[in-house]
Tab-separated table of C-alpha atoms in Angstrom:
chain	number	residue	atom	x	y	z
A	112	MET	CA	-5.622	-1.049	23.006
A	113	SER	CA	-6.316	-1.662	19.703
A	114	VAL	CA	-5.325	-4.565	18.027
A	115	THR	CA	-2.220	-4.688	15.294
A	116	GLU	CA	-3.667	-4.875	11.964
A	117	ILE	CA	-2.211	-6.652	9.044
A	118	ALA	CA	-1.761	-5.655	5.964
A	119	SER	CA	-0.112	-7.677	2.577
A	120	HIS	CA	2.052	-5.594	1.271
A	121	ARG	CA	1.793	-5.967	-2.788
A	122	GLY	CA	0.217	-8.638	-2.242
A	123	GLY	CA	2.315	-10.751	-0.010
A	124	ALA	CA	5.542	-9.788	-2.119
A	125	GLN	CA	7.958	-12.538	-0.736
A	126	LEU	CA	5.588	-15.093	-1.292
A	127	TRP	CA	4.147	-14.375	-4.548
A	128	PRO	CA	4.806	-12.304	-7.571
A	129	GLU	CA	3.990	-8.370	-6.614
A	130	ASN	CA	0.838	-6.997	-7.254
A	131	SER	CA	0.197	-10.026	-9.216
A	132	ARG	CA	-3.493	-12.029	-9.661
A	133	THR	CA	-2.018	-14.737	-8.174
A	134	ALA	CA	-0.955	-12.411	-5.690
A	135	PHE	CA	-4.104	-10.468	-4.497
A	136	GLU	CA	-6.282	-14.578	-5.325
A	137	ASN	CA	-4.106	-16.088	-2.052
A	138	THR	CA	-3.832	-12.888	0.115
A	139	ALA	CA	-8.070	-12.842	-0.247
A	140	ARG	CA	-7.822	-16.363	1.194
A	141	LEU	CA	-6.405	-15.010	4.203
A	142	ASN	CA	-7.154	-13.115	7.807
A	143	VAL	CA	-5.479	-9.968	6.948
A	144	ASP	CA	-6.742	-6.755	7.859
A	145	GLN	CA	-5.549	-4.977	4.700
A	146	VAL	CA	-3.837	-5.269	1.262
A	147	GLU	CA	-1.778	-2.921	-0.208
A	148	PHE	CA	-0.599	-2.027	-3.411
A	149	ASP	CA	0.473	0.553	-6.091
A	150	ILE	CA	-1.506	2.718	-8.580
A	151	HIS	CA	0.558	4.682	-11.586
A	152	PRO	CA	-2.095	5.660	-14.574
A	153	SER	CA	-1.183	4.569	-18.195
A	154	ARG	CA	-0.999	6.865	-21.117
A	155	ASP	CA	-4.844	6.449	-21.811
A	156	GLY	CA	-5.791	7.498	-17.867
A	157	LYS	CA	-6.403	3.784	-17.366
A	158	LEU	CA	-5.515	2.992	-13.534
A	159	VAL	CA	-2.422	0.274	-13.102
A	160	VAL	CA	-1.303	-1.675	-10.163
A	161	ILE	CA	2.205	-1.470	-10.794
A	162	HIS	CA	4.649	-0.421	-8.148
A	163	ASP	CA	7.741	0.924	-9.681
A	164	PRO	CA	6.763	3.778	-12.822
A	165	THR	CA	9.106	1.775	-14.790
A	166	LEU	CA	8.352	-2.058	-16.051
A	167	ASP	CA	11.627	-3.684	-16.400
A	168	ARG	CA	11.901	-5.140	-13.338
A	169	THR	CA	8.389	-6.828	-12.690
A	170	THR	CA	7.480	-7.055	-15.955
A	171	ASN	CA	8.723	-8.555	-19.590
A	172	GLY	CA	8.558	-4.873	-20.741
A	173	THR	CA	10.175	-2.158	-21.042
A	174	GLY	CA	10.382	1.592	-20.257
A	175	PRO	CA	8.076	3.803	-17.927
A	176	VAL	CA	4.613	2.958	-17.048
A	177	HIS	CA	2.979	5.782	-17.763
A	178	SER	CA	4.342	5.899	-21.277
A	179	GLN	CA	2.408	2.721	-22.696
A	180	SER	CA	-1.842	2.019	-22.921
A	181	PHE	CA	-3.564	-0.117	-21.373
A	182	SER	CA	-3.525	-2.071	-24.213
A	183	GLU	CA	0.185	-2.373	-24.836
A	184	LEU	CA	0.394	-3.145	-21.221
A	185	SER	CA	-2.426	-5.948	-20.375
A	186	LYS	CA	0.462	-7.633	-23.405
A	187	LEU	CA	2.875	-8.051	-20.510
A	188	THR	CA	3.917	-10.553	-18.693
A	189	LEU	CA	4.491	-10.113	-14.969
A	190	LYS	CA	7.743	-11.559	-13.999
A	191	GLY	CA	7.072	-14.582	-11.999
A	192	THR	CA	4.317	-15.617	-13.113
A	193	ALA	CA	3.493	-18.140	-16.089
A	194	ALA	CA	0.618	-15.622	-17.622
A	195	ASP	CA	-0.499	-12.893	-14.917
A	196	ARG	CA	-0.635	-9.416	-16.319
A	197	ILE	CA	-0.778	-6.082	-15.464
A	198	LEU	CA	-4.547	-5.280	-13.185
A	199	LEU	CA	-6.469	-2.565	-14.002
A	200	PHE	CA	-7.437	-1.056	-10.328
A	201	ASP	CA	-10.667	-1.748	-11.058
A	202	GLU	CA	-9.745	-5.999	-11.341
A	203	VAL	CA	-8.559	-5.954	-7.920
A	204	ILE	CA	-11.170	-4.280	-6.144
A	205	ASP	CA	-13.147	-7.551	-8.192
A	206	ILE	CA	-10.573	-9.796	-5.980
A	207	PHE	CA	-11.333	-7.703	-2.488
A	208	GLU	CA	-14.974	-6.669	-3.205
A	209	PRO	CA	-16.670	-10.045	-1.225
A	210	THR	CA	-14.319	-10.254	0.838
A	211	SER	CA	-13.634	-7.843	4.486
A	212	ILE	CA	-10.496	-6.704	3.520
A	213	LYS	CA	-9.567	-3.222	3.357
A	214	LEU	CA	-7.685	-1.565	0.356
A	215	ARG	CA	-4.622	-0.127	1.288
A	216	ILE	CA	-3.659	2.082	-2.178
A	217	GLU	CA	-0.059	3.727	-2.606
A	218	LEU	CA	-0.646	6.961	-4.675
A	219	LYS	CA	3.124	6.478	-7.032
A	220	LYS	CA	4.871	9.366	-8.748
A	221	GLY	CA	6.330	8.749	-12.257
A	222	ALA	CA	9.583	7.984	-13.655
A	223	ASP	CA	10.474	12.018	-13.825
A	224	ALA	CA	10.244	11.541	-9.544
A	225	LEU	CA	6.591	13.808	-10.259
A	226	PRO	CA	3.404	12.842	-8.458
A	227	TYR	CA	0.880	12.122	-11.657
A	228	PRO	CA	-1.483	15.116	-12.018
A	229	GLY	CA	-4.943	14.455	-11.092
A	230	LEU	CA	-4.321	11.205	-10.026
A	231	PRO	CA	-5.573	11.452	-6.134
A	232	ASP	CA	-8.700	12.276	-8.514
A	233	LYS	CA	-9.065	9.526	-10.096
A	234	VAL	CA	-8.232	6.868	-7.922
A	235	MET	CA	-11.209	8.629	-5.473
A	236	GLU	CA	-13.633	8.834	-8.330
A	237	THR	CA	-12.829	5.160	-8.457
A	238	LEU	CA	-13.514	4.414	-4.871
A	239	ASP	CA	-16.904	6.190	-5.180
A	240	ARG	CA	-18.111	4.791	-7.865
A	241	ARG	CA	-17.288	1.638	-6.307
A	242	GLY	CA	-18.623	1.701	-3.179
A	243	MET	CA	-15.170	1.104	-1.772
A	244	LEU	CA	-14.354	4.365	-0.423
A	245	ASP	CA	-15.037	2.913	3.928
A	246	ARG	CA	-12.967	0.159	3.406
A	247	SER	CA	-9.949	1.994	1.398
A	248	ILE	CA	-7.063	3.835	2.960
A	249	VAL	CA	-5.225	6.058	0.861
A	250	THR	CA	-1.001	6.131	1.342
A	251	SER	CA	1.845	7.753	-0.951
A	252	PHE	CA	4.962	9.439	1.153
A	253	GLU	CA	4.449	13.197	-1.136
A	254	LEU	CA	2.122	15.027	1.782
A	255	ASP	CA	0.721	17.171	-0.944
A	256	VAL	CA	-0.877	13.594	-2.859
A	257	VAL	CA	-2.349	12.417	0.418
A	258	CYS	CA	-3.872	15.435	0.524
A	259	ALA	CA	-5.353	16.226	-2.452
A	260	ALA	CA	-7.021	12.390	-2.147
A	261	ALA	CA	-8.532	13.353	1.533
A	262	ALA	CA	-9.848	16.143	0.129
A	263	CYS	CA	-11.381	14.580	-3.108
A	264	ALA	CA	-14.072	12.105	-1.001
A	265	PRO	CA	-13.838	10.384	3.167
A	266	VAL	CA	-12.624	7.423	2.894
A	267	SER	CA	-11.677	5.324	5.986
A	268	GLY	CA	-8.192	6.634	6.275
A	269	HIS	CA	-5.075	8.419	4.649
A	270	VAL	CA	-1.826	7.859	5.855
A	271	TYR	CA	1.654	9.615	5.031
A	272	LEU	CA	4.602	7.613	4.329
A	273	ILE	CA	7.972	8.903	5.701
A	274	SER	CA	11.072	7.633	4.751
A	275	PRO	CA	13.792	7.561	6.566
A	276	GLU	CA	15.614	10.126	4.679
A	277	LEU	CA	13.114	12.658	5.340
A	278	GLU	CA	13.565	12.183	9.129
A	279	LYS	CA	16.832	12.806	8.991
A	280	ARG	CA	16.511	15.597	6.830
A	281	ILE	CA	13.888	17.632	8.811
A	282	GLY	CA	13.751	15.654	11.872
A	283	LEU	CA	10.442	14.398	13.525
A	284	ASP	CA	9.634	17.865	15.495
A	285	ALA	CA	8.537	19.307	11.182
A	286	ILE	CA	7.407	16.032	10.747
A	287	LEU	CA	4.508	15.878	13.426
A	288	GLN	CA	3.984	19.427	13.258
A	289	THR	CA	3.499	19.644	9.181
A	290	ALA	CA	1.191	16.648	9.393
A	291	SER	CA	-0.757	17.479	12.164
A	292	GLY	CA	-1.241	21.087	10.818
A	293	ARG	CA	-2.646	19.518	7.414
A	294	GLY	CA	-4.652	17.387	9.145
A	295	ILE	CA	-3.063	14.103	8.545
A	296	PRO	CA	-4.292	11.078	11.026
A	297	MET	CA	-1.438	8.753	11.260
A	298	LEU	CA	2.625	8.284	9.606
A	299	ALA	CA	3.690	5.218	8.724
A	300	LEU	CA	7.160	4.768	9.005
A	301	ARG	CA	10.090	2.113	8.164
A	302	GLU	CA	9.907	-0.401	11.186
A	303	SER	CA	13.560	-0.617	11.597
A	304	THR	CA	13.456	3.550	12.745
A	305	LEU	CA	10.823	2.908	15.498
A	306	ASP	CA	10.880	2.348	18.699
A	307	ALA	CA	8.431	3.048	22.228
A	308	ALA	CA	9.631	6.662	22.762
A	309	LYS	CA	9.228	7.704	19.489
A	310	ILE	CA	5.921	6.080	19.422
A	311	SER	CA	4.839	7.993	22.184
A	312	ARG	CA	5.858	11.475	20.574
A	313	ILE	CA	4.300	10.784	17.496
A	314	ARG	CA	0.491	9.468	19.476
A	315	SER	CA	0.925	12.432	21.874
A	316	ALA	CA	0.741	14.537	18.740
A	317	GLY	CA	-2.692	13.223	18.835
A	318	LEU	CA	-1.371	10.596	15.060
A	319	GLY	CA	-2.028	7.477	14.654
A	320	VAL	CA	1.060	5.251	14.315
A	321	GLY	CA	2.137	2.452	11.222
A	322	ALA	CA	4.826	0.722	10.124
A	323	TRP	CA	6.544	-0.730	6.383
A	324	ALA	CA	8.699	-3.249	5.614
A	325	VAL	CA	8.042	-5.329	8.476
A	326	ASN	CA	9.386	-8.709	6.922
A	327	GLU	CA	11.134	-10.863	9.361
A	328	LEU	CA	10.741	-12.542	12.416
A	329	HIS	CA	12.208	-10.355	14.766
A	330	ALA	CA	10.748	-6.952	12.703
A	331	ILE	CA	7.391	-8.852	13.342
A	332	ASP	CA	7.660	-9.564	16.993
A	333	ARG	CA	8.412	-5.800	17.933
A	334	MET	CA	5.585	-4.115	16.085
A	335	LEU	CA	3.283	-6.075	17.317
A	336	GLU	CA	4.702	-6.328	21.097
A	337	LEU	CA	4.796	-2.289	20.485
A	338	GLY	CA	1.364	-2.366	19.568
A	339	VAL	CA	1.290	0.474	16.269
A	340	ASP	CA	-2.313	0.303	14.618
A	341	VAL	CA	-0.829	-1.314	11.608
A	342	PHE	CA	1.901	-2.363	9.191
A	343	THR	CA	2.353	-4.181	6.145
A	344	THR	CA	4.505	-6.997	5.575
A	345	ASP	CA	5.576	-9.234	2.557
A	346	ARG	CA	5.478	-12.119	4.199
A	347	PRO	CA	1.384	-12.175	5.712
A	348	ASP	CA	1.441	-15.628	6.908
A	349	LEU	CA	4.438	-14.845	9.138
A	350	ALA	CA	3.088	-11.979	10.802
A	351	LEU	CA	-0.537	-13.571	11.325
A	352	GLY	CA	0.846	-16.184	12.163
A	353	ARG	CA	2.971	-14.218	15.133
A	354	ALA	CA	-0.624	-12.618	15.781
A	355	GLY	CA	-2.607	-15.500	16.123
A	356	LYS	CA	-4.648	-14.895	13.150
A	357	ALA	CA	-3.662	-17.422	10.909
A	358	LYS	CA	-6.707	-19.523	10.514
A	359	PRO	CA	-9.074	-18.058	7.731
A	360	ASN	CA	-12.086	-16.701	10.449
A	361	GLY	CA	-14.945	-17.375	7.307
A	362	ARG	CA	-14.658	-13.486	6.700
A	363	ASN	CA	-12.769	-13.446	3.907
A	364	ALA	CA	-13.717	-15.175	0.090
A	365	ALA	CA	-11.809	-18.453	-1.072
A	366	GLY	CA	-11.532	-17.087	-4.104
């Protein structure tokens, strides 16, 4: 049985301000397998790392991320930090390139709830230019976005994120059929919706299984016991402790 990989979600969002330099530099010191973060384009086409399509929740700015240039975005401060600003995708790569941690990149939608045209191409071009294709996993809740990224260049993995709402609306069988037909190798579902029977169904369809929102100790223990392939967590410290991987093994940079 393969070992469950642990991904620091938004750089460890319950430990440090999410998607911040502080979070990423601290995550780079941990013995995690992956770091998860989110990409939006600025108005001038720069790839920036922030979760929401709008600035209001996590910065001292307002309005859609895509409505401002990177010069404007870079003047904003991330909430919970003294002076951390929104990072460029390249700057996050700079932090993790010296480590063995894999990049887990979620491609987001805009404030209009529509995918950004050309975003998968730009992300894959950056990974190719930086020599990081074989250390990157691309994820999205939008099937077409995942497939577009996979068609641009080979990465170490691409993942279709499944919301409980989608599963309730069309059912797991339809999701499995669609994902298999489109060549998707892995699904990631909310932790609370997974059990041994569902994991078996997914694996019987030839797909890997990931979990998200794995933040409480009971959830971490359950995912480790069920043996999912990977899970994202806002508390990578707790997950590493439960998995017996808390001590650094020298593979990751100290910053």
